[in-house]
mmCIF file of C-alpha atoms and ligand atoms in Angstrom:
data_model
loop_
_atom_site.group_PDB
_atom_site.id
_atom_site.type_symbol
_atom_site.label_atom_id
_atom_site.label_comp_id
_atom_site.label_asym_id
_atom_site.label_seq_id
_atom_site.Cartn_x
_atom_site.Cartn_y
_atom_site.Cartn_z
ATOM 1 C CA MET I 1 0.000 0.000 0.000
ATOM 2 C CA ASN I 2 1.281 3.480 -0.914
ATOM 3 C CA THR I 3 -1.395 5.772 0.468
ATOM 4 C CA VAL I 4 -3.437 5.868 3.634
ATOM 5 C CA THR I 5 -5.952 8.288 5.165
ATOM 6 C CA VAL I 6 -6.309 8.699 8.916
ATOM 7 C CA LYS I 7 -8.737 10.370 11.264
ATOM 8 C CA ALA I 8 -6.810 12.285 13.950
ATOM 9 C CA PRO I 9 -8.898 13.366 16.941
ATOM 10 C CA ALA I 10 -8.865 16.385 19.229
ATOM 11 C CA THR I 11 -7.620 15.945 22.788
ATOM 12 C CA ILE I 12 -7.938 17.716 26.131
ATOM 13 C CA ALA I 13 -4.600 18.200 27.876
ATOM 14 C CA ASN I 14 -3.967 18.934 31.553
ATOM 15 C CA LEU I 15 -7.478 17.899 32.670
ATOM 16 C CA VAL I 16 -7.364 20.953 34.930
ATOM 17 C CA CYS I 17 -5.000 19.897 37.731
ATOM 18 C CA GLY I 18 -2.579 17.694 35.760
ATOM 19 C CA PHE I 19 -0.552 20.321 33.911
ATOM 20 C CA ASP I 20 1.567 18.604 31.226
ATOM 21 C CA ILE I 21 0.993 15.130 32.687
ATOM 22 C CA MET I 22 -2.582 14.150 31.867
ATOM 23 C CA GLY I 23 -4.748 14.172 28.773
ATOM 24 C CA LEU I 24 -7.661 12.453 27.107
ATOM 25 C CA CYS I 25 -8.832 11.737 23.603
ATOM 26 C CA LEU I 26 -12.122 13.038 22.160
ATOM 27 C CA ASN I 27 -14.288 11.724 19.323
ATOM 28 C CA GLU I 28 -15.117 15.208 18.060
ATOM 29 C CA PRO I 29 -13.731 17.193 16.312
ATOM 30 C CA PHE I 30 -11.044 15.463 14.227
ATOM 31 C CA ASP I 31 -8.679 16.139 11.326
ATOM 32 C CA GLU I 32 -8.045 14.001 8.258
ATOM 33 C CA PHE I 33 -4.643 13.372 6.722
ATOM 34 C CA THR I 34 -3.769 11.405 3.599
ATOM 35 C CA VAL I 35 -0.151 10.309 3.599
ATOM 36 C CA SER I 36 1.607 8.687 0.620
ATOM 37 C CA ILE I 37 5.058 7.264 0.105
ATOM 38 C CA SER I 38 7.008 9.552 -2.207
ATOM 39 C CA LYS I 39 9.953 8.892 -4.495
ATOM 40 C CA THR I 40 11.224 12.407 -3.751
ATOM 41 C CA VAL I 41 13.432 13.022 -0.716
ATOM 42 C CA GLY I 42 11.698 14.886 2.122
ATOM 43 C CA VAL I 43 8.114 15.795 2.939
ATOM 44 C CA SER I 44 5.649 17.685 0.731
ATOM 45 C CA ILE I 45 2.490 19.226 2.198
ATOM 46 C CA THR I 46 -0.767 20.225 0.507
ATOM 47 C CA ASN I 47 -3.354 22.000 2.642
ATOM 48 C CA LEU I 48 -7.028 21.523 1.790
ATOM 49 C CA ASP I 49 -8.199 23.635 4.736
ATOM 50 C CA ASN I 50 -8.214 27.417 5.154
ATOM 51 C CA PHE I 51 -5.811 27.687 8.076
ATOM 52 C CA ASN I 52 -2.866 28.905 5.951
ATOM 53 C CA LEU I 53 -0.397 26.637 7.707
ATOM 54 C CA PRO I 54 3.151 26.593 6.269
ATOM 55 C CA THR I 55 3.839 24.099 3.504
ATOM 56 C CA ILE I 56 7.602 24.021 4.058
ATOM 57 C CA ALA I 57 8.266 20.777 5.903
ATOM 58 C CA ASN I 58 10.525 22.084 8.661
ATOM 59 C CA GLN I 59 8.064 24.892 9.452
ATOM 60 C CA ASN I 60 5.005 22.665 9.652
ATOM 61 C CA VAL I 61 4.084 20.374 12.563
ATOM 62 C CA CYS I 62 3.200 17.453 10.235
ATOM 63 C CA GLY I 63 6.380 18.058 8.248
ATOM 64 C CA VAL I 64 8.651 18.070 11.289
ATOM 65 C CA ALA I 65 7.019 14.906 12.647
ATOM 66 C CA LEU I 66 7.543 13.040 9.367
ATOM 67 C CA LEU I 67 11.089 14.352 8.912
ATOM 68 C CA SER I 68 11.734 12.763 12.281
ATOM 69 C CA VAL I 69 10.271 9.458 11.022
ATOM 70 C CA LEU I 70 12.471 9.675 7.904
ATOM 71 C CA LYS I 71 15.592 10.130 10.041
ATOM 72 C CA ASN I 72 14.841 6.741 11.583
ATOM 73 C CA THR I 73 14.275 4.630 8.493
ATOM 74 C CA THR I 74 15.912 3.916 5.142
ATOM 75 C CA LEU I 75 12.833 2.115 3.784
ATOM 76 C CA VAL I 76 11.460 5.210 2.044
ATOM 77 C CA LYS I 77 12.851 8.533 0.832
ATOM 78 C CA GLY I 78 9.920 10.780 1.508
ATOM 79 C CA PHE I 79 6.211 11.317 2.132
ATOM 80 C CA ASP I 80 3.458 13.474 0.621
ATOM 81 C CA ILE I 81 0.807 14.792 3.006
ATOM 82 C CA ILE I 82 -2.639 16.067 2.106
ATOM 83 C CA SER I 83 -3.899 17.875 5.171
ATOM 84 C CA ASN I 84 -7.586 18.482 5.787
ATOM 85 C CA LYS I 85 -7.724 20.026 9.226
ATOM 86 C CA LYS I 86 -10.917 20.831 11.051
ATOM 87 C CA ILE I 87 -9.396 21.525 14.457
ATOM 88 C CA MET I 88 -8.457 25.189 14.413
ATOM 89 C CA PRO I 89 -4.823 25.866 15.383
ATOM 90 C CA GLY I 90 -4.553 27.634 18.725
ATOM 91 C CA SER I 91 -7.870 26.182 19.918
ATOM 92 C CA GLY I 92 -6.642 24.373 23.041
ATOM 93 C CA ILE I 93 -8.016 21.034 21.902
ATOM 94 C CA GLY I 94 -4.814 19.617 20.512
ATOM 95 C CA SER I 95 -4.748 20.842 16.925
ATOM 96 C CA SER I 96 -0.973 20.455 16.558
ATOM 97 C CA ALA I 97 -1.036 17.092 18.331
ATOM 98 C CA ALA I 98 -3.713 15.802 15.944
ATOM 99 C CA SER I 99 -1.461 16.849 13.047
ATOM 100 C CA ALA I 100 1.692 15.262 14.414
ATOM 101 C CA ALA I 101 0.011 12.113 15.744
ATOM 102 C CA GLY I 102 -2.098 11.647 12.607
ATOM 103 C CA VAL I 103 0.777 11.710 10.141
ATOM 104 C CA VAL I 104 3.169 9.543 12.170
ATOM 105 C CA VAL I 105 0.533 6.821 12.637
ATOM 106 C CA ALA I 106 -0.223 6.987 8.899
ATOM 107 C CA ALA I 107 3.466 6.831 7.958
ATOM 108 C CA ASN I 108 4.072 3.919 10.309
ATOM 109 C CA TYR I 109 1.230 2.011 8.714
ATOM 110 C CA LEU I 110 2.769 2.588 5.267
ATOM 111 C CA LEU I 111 6.110 1.354 6.611
ATOM 112 C CA GLY I 112 4.532 -1.881 7.863
ATOM 113 C CA ASN I 113 4.167 -0.758 11.511
ATOM 114 C CA ILE I 114 7.903 -0.963 12.174
ATOM 115 C CA PHE I 115 7.794 1.526 15.069
ATOM 116 C CA ASP I 116 6.172 0.937 18.468
ATOM 117 C CA GLN I 117 3.860 3.453 20.109
ATOM 118 C CA ASP I 118 6.593 5.004 22.267
ATOM 119 C CA LYS I 119 8.633 5.703 19.152
ATOM 120 C CA LEU I 120 5.616 7.230 17.408
ATOM 121 C CA ILE I 121 5.074 9.492 20.419
ATOM 122 C CA GLU I 122 8.740 10.525 20.224
ATOM 123 C CA PHE I 123 8.422 11.461 16.515
ATOM 124 C CA ALA I 124 5.146 13.302 17.045
ATOM 125 C CA LEU I 125 6.652 15.216 19.972
ATOM 126 C CA GLU I 126 9.182 16.749 17.581
ATOM 127 C CA GLY I 127 6.282 18.243 15.633
ATOM 128 C CA GLU I 128 4.487 19.359 18.810
ATOM 129 C CA PHE I 129 7.649 21.118 19.953
ATOM 130 C CA LEU I 130 7.522 23.356 16.891
ATOM 131 C CA ALA I 131 4.034 24.546 17.842
ATOM 132 C CA SER I 132 4.321 24.912 21.577
ATOM 133 C CA GLY I 133 7.996 25.584 22.250
ATOM 134 C CA GLY I 134 7.932 22.957 24.971
ATOM 135 C CA LYS I 135 8.025 19.163 25.071
ATOM 136 C CA HIS I 136 4.754 17.981 26.551
ATOM 137 C CA ALA I 137 3.063 14.750 25.572
ATOM 138 C CA ASP I 138 -0.338 15.340 27.161
ATOM 139 C CA ASN I 139 -2.037 15.860 23.771
ATOM 140 C CA ILE I 140 0.201 13.579 21.673
ATOM 141 C CA ALA I 141 -0.114 10.523 23.949
ATOM 142 C CA PRO I 142 -3.930 10.443 24.120
ATOM 143 C CA ALA I 143 -4.122 11.252 20.380
ATOM 144 C CA ILE I 144 -2.003 8.165 19.611
ATOM 145 C CA LEU I 145 -3.152 5.782 22.348
ATOM 146 C CA GLY I 146 -6.742 6.964 22.884
ATOM 147 C CA GLY I 147 -8.440 7.089 26.280
ATOM 148 C CA ILE I 148 -6.994 8.846 29.302
ATOM 149 C CA THR I 149 -3.207 8.915 29.534
ATOM 150 C CA LEU I 150 -0.768 9.855 32.269
ATOM 151 C CA ILE I 151 2.680 11.098 31.292
ATOM 152 C CA ARG I 152 5.102 9.927 33.952
ATOM 153 C CA SER I 153 7.996 11.026 31.740
ATOM 154 C CA HIS I 154 8.451 12.111 28.133
ATOM 155 C CA SER I 155 12.190 11.538 28.142
ATOM 156 C CA PRO I 156 12.427 8.591 28.229
ATOM 157 C CA ILE I 157 8.807 7.986 27.206
ATOM 158 C CA ASP I 158 6.848 6.464 30.101
ATOM 159 C CA ILE I 159 3.121 6.717 29.504
ATOM 160 C CA ILE I 160 0.282 4.976 31.293
ATOM 161 C CA LYS I 161 -3.144 4.567 29.724
ATOM 162 C CA ILE I 162 -5.816 4.198 32.399
ATOM 163 C CA ALA I 163 -9.397 2.903 32.247
ATOM 164 C CA SER I 164 -11.923 5.523 31.176
ATOM 165 C CA PRO I 165 -15.332 5.959 32.788
ATOM 166 C CA GLU I 166 -18.383 6.870 30.682
ATOM 167 C CA LEU I 167 -18.381 10.644 30.761
ATOM 168 C CA TYR I 168 -19.581 13.405 28.454
ATOM 169 C CA PHE I 169 -17.363 16.386 27.691
ATOM 170 C CA VAL I 170 -18.854 19.688 26.617
ATOM 171 C CA ILE I 171 -16.372 21.959 24.883
ATOM 172 C CA LEU I 172 -16.912 25.595 24.039
ATOM 173 C CA HIS I 173 -14.314 26.908 21.636
ATOM 174 C CA PRO I 174 -14.255 30.703 21.340
ATOM 175 C CA GLN I 175 -12.923 31.473 17.856
ATOM 176 C CA ILE I 176 -9.904 33.380 19.076
ATOM 177 C CA GLU I 177 -6.386 32.013 18.886
ATOM 178 C CA ILE I 178 -4.159 31.486 21.908
ATOM 179 C CA LYS I 179 -0.744 30.137 20.938
ATOM 180 C CA THR I 180 0.410 27.445 23.351
ATOM 181 C CA SER I 181 3.893 28.943 23.245
ATOM 182 C CA ASP I 182 2.487 32.298 24.486
ATOM 183 C CA ALA I 183 0.284 30.657 27.104
ATOM 184 C CA ARG I 184 3.333 28.805 28.458
ATOM 185 C CA LYS I 185 5.488 31.928 28.702
ATOM 186 C CA ILE I 186 3.146 33.600 31.186
ATOM 187 C CA LEU I 187 3.337 30.761 33.709
ATOM 188 C CA PRO I 188 5.542 30.920 36.800
ATOM 189 C CA GLN I 189 8.715 28.825 36.817
ATOM 190 C CA LYS I 190 8.383 28.173 40.563
ATOM 191 C CA ILE I 191 5.447 27.593 42.868
ATOM 192 C CA GLU I 192 5.043 27.352 46.658
ATOM 193 C CA LEU I 193 5.288 23.900 48.230
ATOM 194 C CA SER I 194 1.798 24.361 49.718
ATOM 195 C CA GLN I 195 0.425 24.943 46.195
ATOM 196 C CA ALA I 196 2.247 21.881 44.875
ATOM 197 C CA ILE I 197 0.767 19.770 47.668
ATOM 198 C CA GLN I 198 -2.754 20.870 46.827
ATOM 199 C CA GLN I 199 -2.178 20.258 43.134
ATOM 200 C CA TRP I 200 -0.733 16.749 43.744
ATOM 201 C CA ALA I 201 -3.700 15.957 45.971
ATOM 202 C CA ASN I 202 -6.202 16.928 43.289
ATOM 203 C CA THR I 203 -4.297 15.167 40.505
ATOM 204 C CA SER I 204 -4.010 11.868 42.331
ATOM 205 C CA ALA I 205 -7.625 12.059 43.533
ATOM 206 C CA LEU I 206 -8.762 12.734 39.949
ATOM 207 C CA VAL I 207 -6.973 9.578 38.771
ATOM 208 C CA ALA I 208 -8.649 7.618 41.569
ATOM 209 C CA GLY I 209 -12.004 9.145 40.561
ATOM 210 C CA PHE I 210 -11.511 7.944 36.974
ATOM 211 C CA LEU I 211 -10.455 4.447 38.055
ATOM 212 C CA GLN I 212 -13.279 4.047 40.561
ATOM 213 C CA ASN I 213 -16.001 5.683 38.411
ATOM 214 C CA ASP I 214 -16.510 8.075 41.296
ATOM 215 C CA TYR I 215 -18.185 11.051 39.632
ATOM 216 C CA GLU I 216 -18.314 13.198 42.759
ATOM 217 C CA LEU I 217 -14.599 12.658 43.376
ATOM 218 C CA ILE I 218 -13.868 13.550 39.750
ATOM 219 C CA GLY I 219 -15.914 16.729 40.160
ATOM 220 C CA ARG I 220 -14.246 17.948 43.314
ATOM 221 C CA SER I 221 -10.742 17.073 42.089
ATOM 222 C CA LEU I 222 -11.070 19.215 38.965
ATOM 223 C CA GLN I 223 -9.376 22.173 40.661
ATOM 224 C CA ASP I 224 -6.301 24.003 39.453
ATOM 225 C CA ILE I 225 -4.709 26.557 41.738
ATOM 226 C CA VAL I 226 -1.512 26.962 39.702
ATOM 227 C CA VAL I 227 -2.303 27.569 36.033
ATOM 228 C CA GLU I 228 -5.984 28.478 35.790
ATOM 229 C CA PRO I 229 -5.761 31.731 37.775
ATOM 230 C CA ILE I 230 -3.205 33.018 35.244
ATOM 231 C CA ARG I 231 -4.452 31.612 31.953
ATOM 232 C CA SER I 232 -8.152 32.210 32.604
ATOM 233 C CA ARG I 233 -7.488 35.944 32.137
ATOM 234 C CA LEU I 234 -6.892 35.223 28.447
ATOM 235 C CA ILE I 235 -10.348 33.669 28.011
ATOM 236 C CA PRO I 236 -13.264 36.091 27.761
ATOM 237 C CA TYR I 237 -16.150 35.347 30.188
ATOM 238 C CA TYR I 238 -14.311 32.346 31.606
ATOM 239 C CA LEU I 239 -15.838 32.471 35.087
ATOM 240 C CA GLN I 240 -19.329 33.112 33.766
ATOM 241 C CA LEU I 241 -18.987 30.075 31.463
ATOM 242 C CA LYS I 242 -17.793 27.848 34.254
ATOM 243 C CA ASN I 243 -20.417 28.987 36.738
ATOM 244 C CA ALA I 244 -23.243 28.571 34.227
ATOM 245 C CA ALA I 245 -22.032 25.055 33.412
ATOM 246 C CA LEU I 246 -21.729 24.075 37.092
ATOM 247 C CA GLN I 247 -25.207 25.426 37.820
ATOM 248 C CA SER I 248 -26.541 23.284 34.963
ATOM 249 C CA GLY I 249 -25.150 20.118 36.490
ATOM 250 C CA ALA I 250 -21.579 19.764 35.210
ATOM 251 C CA LEU I 251 -19.280 17.875 37.588
ATOM 252 C CA GLY I 252 -16.443 20.317 36.993
ATOM 253 C CA GLY I 253 -14.128 21.491 34.270
ATOM 254 C CA GLY I 254 -11.736 24.205 33.244
ATOM 255 C CA ILE I 255 -9.401 25.348 30.506
ATOM 256 C CA SER I 256 -8.759 22.772 27.800
ATOM 257 C CA GLY I 257 -5.001 22.594 27.261
ATOM 258 C CA SER I 258 -3.687 26.127 26.970
ATOM 259 C CA GLY I 259 -7.089 27.514 25.938
ATOM 260 C CA PRO I 260 -9.125 29.275 24.733
ATOM 261 C CA SER I 261 -11.427 26.223 24.682
ATOM 262 C CA VAL I 262 -13.193 25.508 27.947
ATOM 263 C CA PHE I 263 -14.404 22.008 28.775
ATOM 264 C CA MET I 264 -16.911 20.763 31.304
ATOM 265 C CA VAL I 265 -17.380 17.151 32.396
ATOM 266 C CA CYS I 266 -20.877 15.691 32.729
ATOM 267 C CA LYS I 267 -22.153 12.322 33.868
ATOM 268 C CA ASP I 268 -24.847 11.884 31.226
ATOM 269 C CA LYS I 269 -25.976 13.066 27.824
ATOM 270 C CA ASN I 270 -28.963 15.092 29.029
ATOM 271 C CA ILE I 271 -26.882 17.023 31.520
ATOM 272 C CA ALA I 272 -24.290 17.569 28.780
ATOM 273 C CA SER I 273 -26.850 19.143 26.459
ATOM 274 C CA ASN I 274 -28.147 21.404 29.278
ATOM 275 C CA VAL I 275 -24.572 22.429 30.036
ATOM 276 C CA GLU I 276 -23.890 23.090 26.358
ATOM 277 C CA GLN I 277 -26.977 25.333 26.180
ATOM 278 C CA ALA I 278 -25.979 27.225 29.324
ATOM 279 C CA MET I 279 -22.483 27.841 27.913
ATOM 280 C CA LYS I 280 -23.920 28.899 24.549
ATOM 281 C CA ASN I 281 -26.215 31.360 26.324
ATOM 282 C CA ILE I 282 -23.233 33.104 27.898
ATOM 283 C CA TYR I 283 -21.404 33.520 24.592
ATOM 284 C CA ALA I 284 -24.575 34.394 22.660
ATOM 285 C CA THR I 285 -24.626 37.715 24.533
ATOM 286 C CA THR I 286 -21.102 38.567 23.301
ATOM 287 C CA ASN I 287 -19.808 39.297 19.810
ATOM 288 C CA ILE I 288 -17.261 36.465 19.976
ATOM 289 C CA LYS I 289 -17.867 33.650 17.503
ATOM 290 C CA PHE I 290 -17.725 30.173 19.028
ATOM 291 C CA LYS I 291 -18.284 26.484 18.389
ATOM 292 C CA THR I 292 -19.408 23.810 20.805
ATOM 293 C CA TYR I 293 -18.905 20.054 20.837
ATOM 294 C CA ILE I 294 -20.158 17.227 23.004
ATOM 295 C CA SER I 295 -17.977 14.135 23.035
ATOM 296 C CA THR I 296 -17.404 10.964 24.983
ATOM 297 C CA ILE I 297 -13.884 9.615 25.506
ATOM 298 C CA ASN I 298 -12.399 8.116 22.346
ATOM 299 C CA PRO I 299 -10.678 4.852 23.316
ATOM 300 C CA ASN I 300 -8.773 4.452 20.027
ATOM 301 C CA GLY I 301 -6.882 7.620 19.142
ATOM 302 C CA VAL I 302 -5.796 8.014 15.511
ATOM 303 C CA ILE I 303 -7.455 5.445 13.247
ATOM 304 C CA LEU I 304 -7.281 4.562 9.563
ATOM 305 C CA MET I 305 -10.277 5.637 7.504
HETATM 306 N N1 HSE H 1 0.123 21.015 28.751
HETATM 307 C C1 HSE H 1 0.138 21.935 27.657
HETATM 308 C C2 HSE H 1 -0.056 23.336 28.187
HETATM 309 C C3 HSE H 1 -0.966 21.567 26.714
HETATM 310 O O1 HSE H 1 -0.998 23.520 28.958
HETATM 311 O O2 HSE H 1 0.724 24.223 27.856
HETATM 312 C C4 HSE H 1 -1.130 22.470 25.537
HETATM 313 O O3 HSE H 1 -2.249 22.025 24.782
#
């Protein structure tokens, strides 16, 4: 086979308290990438979407990820990518991770699955680095593995996929762009021990909540005292959105990745649609364009179409 098309899903990184170490995979929205083996050296990129992403390989997340694959094999000289992205860059729902993860899984398939998942994560991380200026695998890992993933270390790769409860995620994506690299620069390099203790407590309790299907524990563990107070200032009407969602029955939620998307976790579909409506109502009174999604957890990650 010389060509393959993959569906590369959005992801939610951090899951509020787990900055850089936790993420989960969504069913909606997703990108599509068609990758072909090329006889020409290097990576060519054709964009079918309107995001005006660079087409020069070493300036494009997909390009960098596949250049990294090419450095590790002599089986092929190059790849052609046709990119049809639907996840807006700078959305906070893992647009760059979907790009990097999607093309490396596709390329690996064309190569006869010679690389294991850790290696694919390593290649995709090279692409993610271009977009965010930092190495964090909390979008890449769930995009490749599916489900909920914990990043114990990204160098060397040590990733744990945990069991996922049935939950509904409501995402409101204000159509403004926040670059992950900018949203990382405003964070403190040091925090107080007392803050770290509270953050560790919430993170570990959230993992226990997921493993035990304990919805109330999940809800009360979704607290972030380190990053949210700083980044939420970049998201218009953040507190109003969150309060409206909580009053409509959401268990909890917060900033998706580095924002501007905001996600809320719900225990059933009806609550999720009430929460979606409440969040829409807040933004309907503003002049900011937005999109909403409701998704369950995607257990598979990138798949062939
Ligand atoms: N953990 C990263 C951050 C995720 O919050 O900067 C970016 O999507």
